[in-house]
XYZ file of C-alpha atoms in Angstrom:
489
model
C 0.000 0.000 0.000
C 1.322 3.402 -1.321
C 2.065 6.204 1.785
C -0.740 8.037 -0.393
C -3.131 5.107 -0.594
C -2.255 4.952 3.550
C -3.120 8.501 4.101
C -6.265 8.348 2.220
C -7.571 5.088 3.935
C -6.279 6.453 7.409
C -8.280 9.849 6.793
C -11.504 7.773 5.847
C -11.271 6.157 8.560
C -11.642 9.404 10.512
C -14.631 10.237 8.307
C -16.385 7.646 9.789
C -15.480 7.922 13.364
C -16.491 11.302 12.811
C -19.773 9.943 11.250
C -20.138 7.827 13.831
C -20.170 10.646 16.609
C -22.981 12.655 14.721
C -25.066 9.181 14.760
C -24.529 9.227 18.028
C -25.283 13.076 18.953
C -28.798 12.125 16.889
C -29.097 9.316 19.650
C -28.732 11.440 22.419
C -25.759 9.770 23.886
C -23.505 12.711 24.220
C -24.468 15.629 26.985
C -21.700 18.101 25.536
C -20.607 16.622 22.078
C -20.113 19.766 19.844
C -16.990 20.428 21.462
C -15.902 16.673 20.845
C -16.751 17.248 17.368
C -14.754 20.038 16.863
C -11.702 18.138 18.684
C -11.691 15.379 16.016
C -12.549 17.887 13.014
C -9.437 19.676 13.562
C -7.859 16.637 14.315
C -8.599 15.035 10.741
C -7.984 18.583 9.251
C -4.601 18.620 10.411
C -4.377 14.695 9.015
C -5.686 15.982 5.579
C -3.524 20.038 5.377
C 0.132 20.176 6.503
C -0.875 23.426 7.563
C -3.514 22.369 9.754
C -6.448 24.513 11.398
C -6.656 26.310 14.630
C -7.669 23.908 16.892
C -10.392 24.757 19.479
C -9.838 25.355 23.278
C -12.581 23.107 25.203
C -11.317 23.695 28.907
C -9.642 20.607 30.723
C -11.162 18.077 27.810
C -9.068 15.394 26.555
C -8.492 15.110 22.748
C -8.763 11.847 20.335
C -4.608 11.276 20.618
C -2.434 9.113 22.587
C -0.198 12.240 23.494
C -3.482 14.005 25.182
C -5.144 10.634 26.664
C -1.911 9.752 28.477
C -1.862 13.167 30.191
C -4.991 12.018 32.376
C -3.862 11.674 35.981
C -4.899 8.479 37.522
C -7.653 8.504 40.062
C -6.616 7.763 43.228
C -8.802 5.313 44.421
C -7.471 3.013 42.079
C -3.426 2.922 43.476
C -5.355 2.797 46.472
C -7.635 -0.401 45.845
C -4.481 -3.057 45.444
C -6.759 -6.111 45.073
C -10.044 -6.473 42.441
C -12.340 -9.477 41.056
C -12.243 -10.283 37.814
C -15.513 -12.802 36.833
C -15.248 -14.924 33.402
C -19.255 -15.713 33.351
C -20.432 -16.145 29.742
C -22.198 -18.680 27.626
C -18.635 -20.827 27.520
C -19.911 -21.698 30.992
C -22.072 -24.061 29.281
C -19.481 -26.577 28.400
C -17.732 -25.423 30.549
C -14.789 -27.364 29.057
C -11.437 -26.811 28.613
C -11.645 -22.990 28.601
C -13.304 -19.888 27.805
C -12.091 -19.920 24.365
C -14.385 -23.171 23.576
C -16.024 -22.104 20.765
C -12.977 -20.726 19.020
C -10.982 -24.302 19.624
C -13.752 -26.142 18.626
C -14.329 -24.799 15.025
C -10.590 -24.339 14.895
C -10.384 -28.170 14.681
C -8.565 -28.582 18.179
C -8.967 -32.680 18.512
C -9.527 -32.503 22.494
C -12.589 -30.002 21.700
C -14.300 -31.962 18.548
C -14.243 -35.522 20.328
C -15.936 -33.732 23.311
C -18.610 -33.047 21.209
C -18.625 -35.841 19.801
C -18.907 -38.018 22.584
C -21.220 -35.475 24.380
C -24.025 -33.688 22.072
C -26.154 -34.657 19.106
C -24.554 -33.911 15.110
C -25.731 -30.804 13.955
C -24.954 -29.190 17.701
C -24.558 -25.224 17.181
C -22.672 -23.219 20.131
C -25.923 -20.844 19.721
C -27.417 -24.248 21.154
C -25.350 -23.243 24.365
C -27.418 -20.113 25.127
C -30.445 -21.732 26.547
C -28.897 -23.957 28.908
C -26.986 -20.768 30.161
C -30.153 -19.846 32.645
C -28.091 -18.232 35.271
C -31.391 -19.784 38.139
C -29.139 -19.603 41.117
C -28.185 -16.070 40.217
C -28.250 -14.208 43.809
C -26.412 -10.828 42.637
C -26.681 -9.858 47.064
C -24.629 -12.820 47.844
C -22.158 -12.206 45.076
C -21.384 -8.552 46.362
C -21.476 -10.317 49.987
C -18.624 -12.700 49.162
C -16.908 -9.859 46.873
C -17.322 -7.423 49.950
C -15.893 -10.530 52.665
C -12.656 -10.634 50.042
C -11.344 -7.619 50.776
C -11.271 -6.682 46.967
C -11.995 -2.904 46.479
C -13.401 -3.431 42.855
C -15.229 -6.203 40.787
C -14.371 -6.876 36.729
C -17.437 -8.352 35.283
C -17.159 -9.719 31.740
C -20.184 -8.191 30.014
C -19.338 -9.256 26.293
C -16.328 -12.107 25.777
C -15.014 -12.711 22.518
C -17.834 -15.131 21.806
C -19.819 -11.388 21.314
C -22.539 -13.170 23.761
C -23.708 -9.916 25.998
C -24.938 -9.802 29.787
C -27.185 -7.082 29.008
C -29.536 -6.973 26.749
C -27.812 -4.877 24.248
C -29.485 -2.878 21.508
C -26.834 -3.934 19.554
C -26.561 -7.872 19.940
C -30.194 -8.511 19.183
C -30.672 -12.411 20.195
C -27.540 -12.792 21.764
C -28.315 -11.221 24.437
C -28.930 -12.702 28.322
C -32.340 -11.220 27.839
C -33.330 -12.675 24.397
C -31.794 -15.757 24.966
C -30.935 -17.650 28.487
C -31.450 -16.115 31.048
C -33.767 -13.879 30.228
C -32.712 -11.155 32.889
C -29.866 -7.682 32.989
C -27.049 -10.002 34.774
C -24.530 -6.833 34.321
C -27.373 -4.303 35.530
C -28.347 -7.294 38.178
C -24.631 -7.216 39.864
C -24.217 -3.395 39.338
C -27.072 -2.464 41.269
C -26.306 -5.209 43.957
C -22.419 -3.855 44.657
C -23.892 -0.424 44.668
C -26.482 -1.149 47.227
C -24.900 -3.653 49.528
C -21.158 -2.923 49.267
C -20.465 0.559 48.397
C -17.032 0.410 49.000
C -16.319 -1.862 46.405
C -16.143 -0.549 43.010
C -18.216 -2.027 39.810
C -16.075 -2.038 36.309
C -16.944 -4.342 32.942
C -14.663 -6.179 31.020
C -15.198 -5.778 26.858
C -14.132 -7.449 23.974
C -13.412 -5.523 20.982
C -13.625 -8.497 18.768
C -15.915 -11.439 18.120
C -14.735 -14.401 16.757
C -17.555 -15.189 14.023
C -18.922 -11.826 13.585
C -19.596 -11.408 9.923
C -19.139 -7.503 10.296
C -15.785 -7.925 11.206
C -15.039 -10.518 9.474
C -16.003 -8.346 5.981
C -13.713 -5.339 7.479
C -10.342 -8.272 7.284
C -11.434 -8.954 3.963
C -11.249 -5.242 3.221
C -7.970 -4.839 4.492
C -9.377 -2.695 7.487
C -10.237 0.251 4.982
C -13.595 -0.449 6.447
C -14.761 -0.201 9.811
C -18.634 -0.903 9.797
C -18.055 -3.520 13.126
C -17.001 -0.686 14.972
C -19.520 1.870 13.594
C -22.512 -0.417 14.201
C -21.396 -3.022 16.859
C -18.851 -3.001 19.123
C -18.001 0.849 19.870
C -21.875 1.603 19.962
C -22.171 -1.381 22.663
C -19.435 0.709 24.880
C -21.441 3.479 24.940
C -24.069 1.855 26.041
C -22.680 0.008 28.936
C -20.869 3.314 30.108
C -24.277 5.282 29.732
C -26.567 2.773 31.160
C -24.058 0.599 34.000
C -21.770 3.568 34.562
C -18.465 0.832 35.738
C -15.508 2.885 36.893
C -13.342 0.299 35.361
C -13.570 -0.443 31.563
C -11.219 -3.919 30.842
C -10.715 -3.936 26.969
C -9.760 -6.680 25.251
C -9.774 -8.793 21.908
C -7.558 -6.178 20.488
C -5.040 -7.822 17.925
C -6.769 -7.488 14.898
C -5.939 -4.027 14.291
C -4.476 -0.851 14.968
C -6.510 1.353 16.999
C -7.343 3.808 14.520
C -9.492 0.918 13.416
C -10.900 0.686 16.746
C -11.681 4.172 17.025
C -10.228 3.576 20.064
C -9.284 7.276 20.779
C -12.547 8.968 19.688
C -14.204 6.950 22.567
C -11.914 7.404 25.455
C -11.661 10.751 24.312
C -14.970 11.164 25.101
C -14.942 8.811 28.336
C -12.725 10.865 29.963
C -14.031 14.112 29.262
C -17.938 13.522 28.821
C -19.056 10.669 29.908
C -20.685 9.725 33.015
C -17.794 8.324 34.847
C -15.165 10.686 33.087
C -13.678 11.774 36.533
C -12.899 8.141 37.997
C -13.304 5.708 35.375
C -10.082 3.751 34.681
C -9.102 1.569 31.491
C -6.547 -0.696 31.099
C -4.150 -1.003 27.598
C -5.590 -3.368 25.018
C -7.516 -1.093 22.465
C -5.183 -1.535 19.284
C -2.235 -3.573 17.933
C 0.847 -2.193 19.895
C -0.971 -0.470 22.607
C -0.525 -3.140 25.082
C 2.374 -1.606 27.628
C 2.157 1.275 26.146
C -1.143 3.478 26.380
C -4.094 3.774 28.902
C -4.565 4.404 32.907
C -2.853 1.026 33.778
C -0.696 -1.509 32.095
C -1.494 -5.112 31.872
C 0.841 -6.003 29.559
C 0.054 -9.908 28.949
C -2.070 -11.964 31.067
C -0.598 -12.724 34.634
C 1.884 -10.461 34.051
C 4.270 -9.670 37.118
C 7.762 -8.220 36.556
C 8.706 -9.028 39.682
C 10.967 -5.298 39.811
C 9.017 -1.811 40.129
C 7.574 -0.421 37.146
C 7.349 3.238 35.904
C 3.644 3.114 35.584
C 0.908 1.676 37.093
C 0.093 -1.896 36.161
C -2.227 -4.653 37.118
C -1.421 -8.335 37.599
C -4.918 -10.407 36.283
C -4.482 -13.971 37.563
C -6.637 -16.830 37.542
C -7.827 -18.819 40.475
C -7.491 -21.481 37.932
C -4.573 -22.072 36.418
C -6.158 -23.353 33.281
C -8.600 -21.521 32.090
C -10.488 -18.390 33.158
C -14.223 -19.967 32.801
C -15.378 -22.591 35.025
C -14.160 -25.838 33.968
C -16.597 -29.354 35.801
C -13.299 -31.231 35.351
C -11.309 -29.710 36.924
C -9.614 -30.870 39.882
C -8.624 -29.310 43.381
C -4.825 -29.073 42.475
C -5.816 -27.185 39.438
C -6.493 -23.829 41.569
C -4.287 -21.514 43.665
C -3.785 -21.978 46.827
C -4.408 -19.300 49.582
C -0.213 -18.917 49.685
C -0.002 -18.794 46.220
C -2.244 -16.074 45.917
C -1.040 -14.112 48.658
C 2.086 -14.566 47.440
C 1.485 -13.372 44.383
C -0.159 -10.348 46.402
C 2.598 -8.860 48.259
C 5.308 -9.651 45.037
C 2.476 -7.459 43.003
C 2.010 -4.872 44.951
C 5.656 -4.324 46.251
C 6.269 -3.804 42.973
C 3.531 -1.041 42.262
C 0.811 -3.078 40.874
C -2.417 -4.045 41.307
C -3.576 -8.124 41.476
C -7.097 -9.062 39.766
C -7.703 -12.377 41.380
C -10.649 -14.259 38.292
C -13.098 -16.516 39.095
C -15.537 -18.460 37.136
C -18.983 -18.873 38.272
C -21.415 -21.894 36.623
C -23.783 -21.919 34.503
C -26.452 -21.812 37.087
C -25.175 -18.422 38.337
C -22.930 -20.041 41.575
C -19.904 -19.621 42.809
C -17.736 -23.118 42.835
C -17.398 -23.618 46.618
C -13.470 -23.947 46.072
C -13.329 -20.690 44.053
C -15.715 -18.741 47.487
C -13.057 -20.133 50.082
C -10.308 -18.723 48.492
C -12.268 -15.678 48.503
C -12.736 -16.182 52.158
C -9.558 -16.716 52.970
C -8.225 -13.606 51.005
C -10.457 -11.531 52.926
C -9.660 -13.391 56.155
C -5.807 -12.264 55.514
C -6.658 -8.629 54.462
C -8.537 -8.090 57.425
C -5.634 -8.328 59.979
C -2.997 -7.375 57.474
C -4.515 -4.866 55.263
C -3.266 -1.722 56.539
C 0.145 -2.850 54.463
C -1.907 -3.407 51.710
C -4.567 -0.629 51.287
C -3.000 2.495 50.022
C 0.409 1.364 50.282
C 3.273 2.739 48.131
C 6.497 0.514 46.574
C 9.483 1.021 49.020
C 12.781 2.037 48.274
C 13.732 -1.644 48.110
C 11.291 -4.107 46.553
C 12.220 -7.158 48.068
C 15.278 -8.130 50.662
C 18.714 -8.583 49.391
C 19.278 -11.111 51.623
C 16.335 -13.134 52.664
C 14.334 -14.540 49.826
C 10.290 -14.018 50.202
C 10.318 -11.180 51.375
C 8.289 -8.166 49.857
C 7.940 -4.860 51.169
C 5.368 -2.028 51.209
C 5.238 1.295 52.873
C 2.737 4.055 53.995
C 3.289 7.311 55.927
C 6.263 6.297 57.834
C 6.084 2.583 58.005
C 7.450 0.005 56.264
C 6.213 -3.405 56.015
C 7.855 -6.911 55.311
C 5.737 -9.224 53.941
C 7.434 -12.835 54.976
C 6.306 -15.314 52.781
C 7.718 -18.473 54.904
C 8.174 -19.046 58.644
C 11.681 -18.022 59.603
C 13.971 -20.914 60.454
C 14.227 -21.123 64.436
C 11.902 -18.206 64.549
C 14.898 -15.546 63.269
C 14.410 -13.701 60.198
C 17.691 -11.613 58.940
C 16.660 -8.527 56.776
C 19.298 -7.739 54.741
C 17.482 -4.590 53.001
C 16.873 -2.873 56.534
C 18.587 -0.847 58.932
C 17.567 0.030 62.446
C 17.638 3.335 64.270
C 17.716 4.254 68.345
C 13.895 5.071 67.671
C 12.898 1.218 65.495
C 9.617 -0.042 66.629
C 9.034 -3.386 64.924
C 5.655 -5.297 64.897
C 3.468 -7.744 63.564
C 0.075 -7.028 62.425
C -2.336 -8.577 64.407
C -0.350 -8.776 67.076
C 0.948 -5.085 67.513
C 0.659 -4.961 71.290
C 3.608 -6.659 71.238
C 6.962 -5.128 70.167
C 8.953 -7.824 68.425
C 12.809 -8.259 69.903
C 15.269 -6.908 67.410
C 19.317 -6.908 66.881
C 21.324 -5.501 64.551
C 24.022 -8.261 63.587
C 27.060 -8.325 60.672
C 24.419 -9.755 57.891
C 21.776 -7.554 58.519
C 18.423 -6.875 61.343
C 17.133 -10.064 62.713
C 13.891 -9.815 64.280
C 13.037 -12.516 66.695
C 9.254 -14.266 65.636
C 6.612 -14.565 68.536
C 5.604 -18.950 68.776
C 3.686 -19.504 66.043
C 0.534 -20.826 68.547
C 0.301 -17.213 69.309
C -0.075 -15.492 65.557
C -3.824 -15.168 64.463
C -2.362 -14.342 60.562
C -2.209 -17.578 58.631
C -0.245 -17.919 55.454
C 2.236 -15.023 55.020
C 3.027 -12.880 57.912
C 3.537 -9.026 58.282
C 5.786 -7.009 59.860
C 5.668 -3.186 60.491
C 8.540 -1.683 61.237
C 8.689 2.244 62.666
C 11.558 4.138 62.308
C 13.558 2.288 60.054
């Protein structure tokens, strides 16, 4: 393709985001869109003139460009959170087989997913047959957000659309594919919103999207074209993201399905332009960085990078850490077995590595068919929360220390807020000494461990570093990994 050919195609492109944003002006989505307008019409101008056009001044509003978008501070509350849900709930929790990606393994010829079906369901079986087995009876959205609240977790990722383009809300714009047209037959996304709003309001309520659908002719027409078209985006996935801010108003927006294209493609700026400078939730929303080929690391209000990423050293800008309880597939597999999942150690673990290091960790879950949560899946909830409640006050608002983890003693992580600094010890200190090489003592040190901080912990300062002298383990009430705070260090 010519640089000429490139321009041309990159500027129509722009012609019909710009189309786009009058459809939806006519639709009554936008509350202050003229300015928006004008933001993107001198934006294409200056795409189409090397001379450009005076550009208009809208206040504090963000414009439709990487180099404006990434100027957006990050709200607070988010650097503050530390721990989230992420729930994989879809109509792959049918199957409920190997993973989430069923559908696309299955017609992809993948021989474990054909001799399932096989063995299991009729010839002529659709994955449309899924949807009305997905009835979601056991759905109790109060004793999701009572579990969610008993986690500790200060916000909840709810998968409203995965790539199978199946939506849990009954979308003008997936008409039959939809948890109200088909399954079922209820607002699961509006369902959970209004339950974490009403029974925890501490916790926060964000949706997870998928840019892409596997079988979607729409898209598949805009490949064919070479991308010089963009009619998916015009007509079904970028109006769906409008709705769900307009009508769910989540404070977290998890993109994903990405890869197929740049973001210009997307029109991935046009809409956070106007997310963070119109929209509902434009002063504490948060997105994460998949909306375009090459974006990932790179662009939006926190880095995921790839899935269960953790770089294990601190990082420039905020990041998240999305793990799985199970560590084979995101949606609720029946076979799978107990040693499949995390255990409570593993996940704190994870925890205090993730959070020393400046991120944030969103623990997934995959709830049945029926609308449950698997009993194993709830206890490690349980047990998360059980931690966070005597050792939270390391976690909650904490910053990245000056050293991430010790130089001496291996599993340890540490944290700090104000003037503390705490030592997350992932193992039991051999003969109840643990030497910190990372850490030096003053005449003022105060050393504690949380839970058990009427009791000053003996201290000496010896040629390989601080040992601190552990209480008998009968006497601890934390379980799992243990946490020190240390004053005047």
């Amino acid at each position: 393709m010519s640089k000429i050919t490139k321009k041309v195609s990159s500027v129509s492109l722009k012609m019909a985001a710009l189309q786009h944003l009058l459809v939806l002006m006519v639709l009554g989505r936008h509350v202050t869109i003229s300015c928006l307008l004008l933001t993107h019409f001198t934006y294409l101008m200056k795409e189409v003139s090397p001379h450009g056009v005076e550009g208009a001044v809208c206040g504090t509003r963000y414009e439709a460009n990487w180099e404006s978008l990434d100027q957006r501070p990050l709200p607070d509350w988010y650097d503050d959170a530390k721990v989230g849900i992420f729930i994989h709930w879809g109509v792959f929790s049918v199957p409920s087989f190997g993973s989430e990606w069923f559908w696309d393994h299955w017609q992809g010829g993948n021989e474990k997913y054909v001799n399932f079906m096989k063995a299991n369901y009729r010839p002529g079986f659709t994955y449309q047959d899924f949807a009305p087995q997905f009835t979601a009876e056991f759905f109790d959205p109060e004793h999701w957000a009572k579990v969610f609240q008993a986690s500790g977790a200060k916000y909840v990722v709810l998968t409203s659309k995965h790539h199978e383009g199946y939506t849990l809300w009954p979308s003008k714009y997936s008409w039959s594919w939809n948890a109200m047209d088909v399954g079922p037959k209820r607002d699961l996304v509006g369902d959970l919103a209004a339950a974490i709003r009403s029974k925890t309001p501490d916790v926060r309520f964000g949706l997870y999207h998928s840019l892409f659908e596997w079988f979607n002719p729409l898209h598949a027409q805009d490949k064919a074209n070479n991308l010089t078209t963009n009619n998916f985006i015009t007509m079904k996935t970028m109006p769906e993201l409008y709705e769900l801010v307009n009508n769910y108003k989540p404070e977290v927006i998890w993109s994903d399905g990405d890869w197929t294209g740049p973001d210009w493609y997307w029109n991935s700026t046009v809409f956070l332009s106007w997310l963070f400078s119109d929209s509902p939730v434009k002063d504490t929303v948060v997105v994460n960085d998949r909306w375009g080929i090459g974006d990932m690391c790179t662009h939006g209000s926190f880095f995921t990078c790839a899935d269960r990423y953790n770089p294990g050293v601190l990082q420039a800008h905020k990041w998240e850490n999305c793990l799985t309880l199970d560590k084979e597939s995101w949606g609720y597999r029946r076979n799978a077995n107990a040693t499949d999942y995390l255990t409570i150690h593993e996940i704190l673990s994870t925890m205090a590595e993730t959070i020393s290091c400046g991120g944030n960790m969103l623990v997934n879950i995959g709830p049945t068919k029926e609308g449950t949560l698997p009993p194993i899946m709830e206890e490690r909830l349980y047990q998360m929360g059980q931690w966070l409640g005597i050792n939270g006050e390391a976690v909650y608002a904490s910053q990245p220390w000056t050293h991430q983890n010790d130089t001496l003693t291996e599993g340890v992580w540490f944290t700090m807020k104000e003037s503390a600094v705490y030592a997350f010890v992932l193992s039991w200190p051999t003969g109840d000494v643990l030497t910190l090489g990372s850490v030096q003592s003053t005449p003022n040190t105060k050393i504690t461990m949380l839970g058990q901080e009427s009791q000053p912990l003996l201290y000496k300062t010896a040629r390989k570093g601080l040992q601190v002298v552990f209480p008998p383990m009968s006497e601890i009430s934390s379980q799992w990994v243990w946490v020190l705070k240390m004053e005047n260090v």
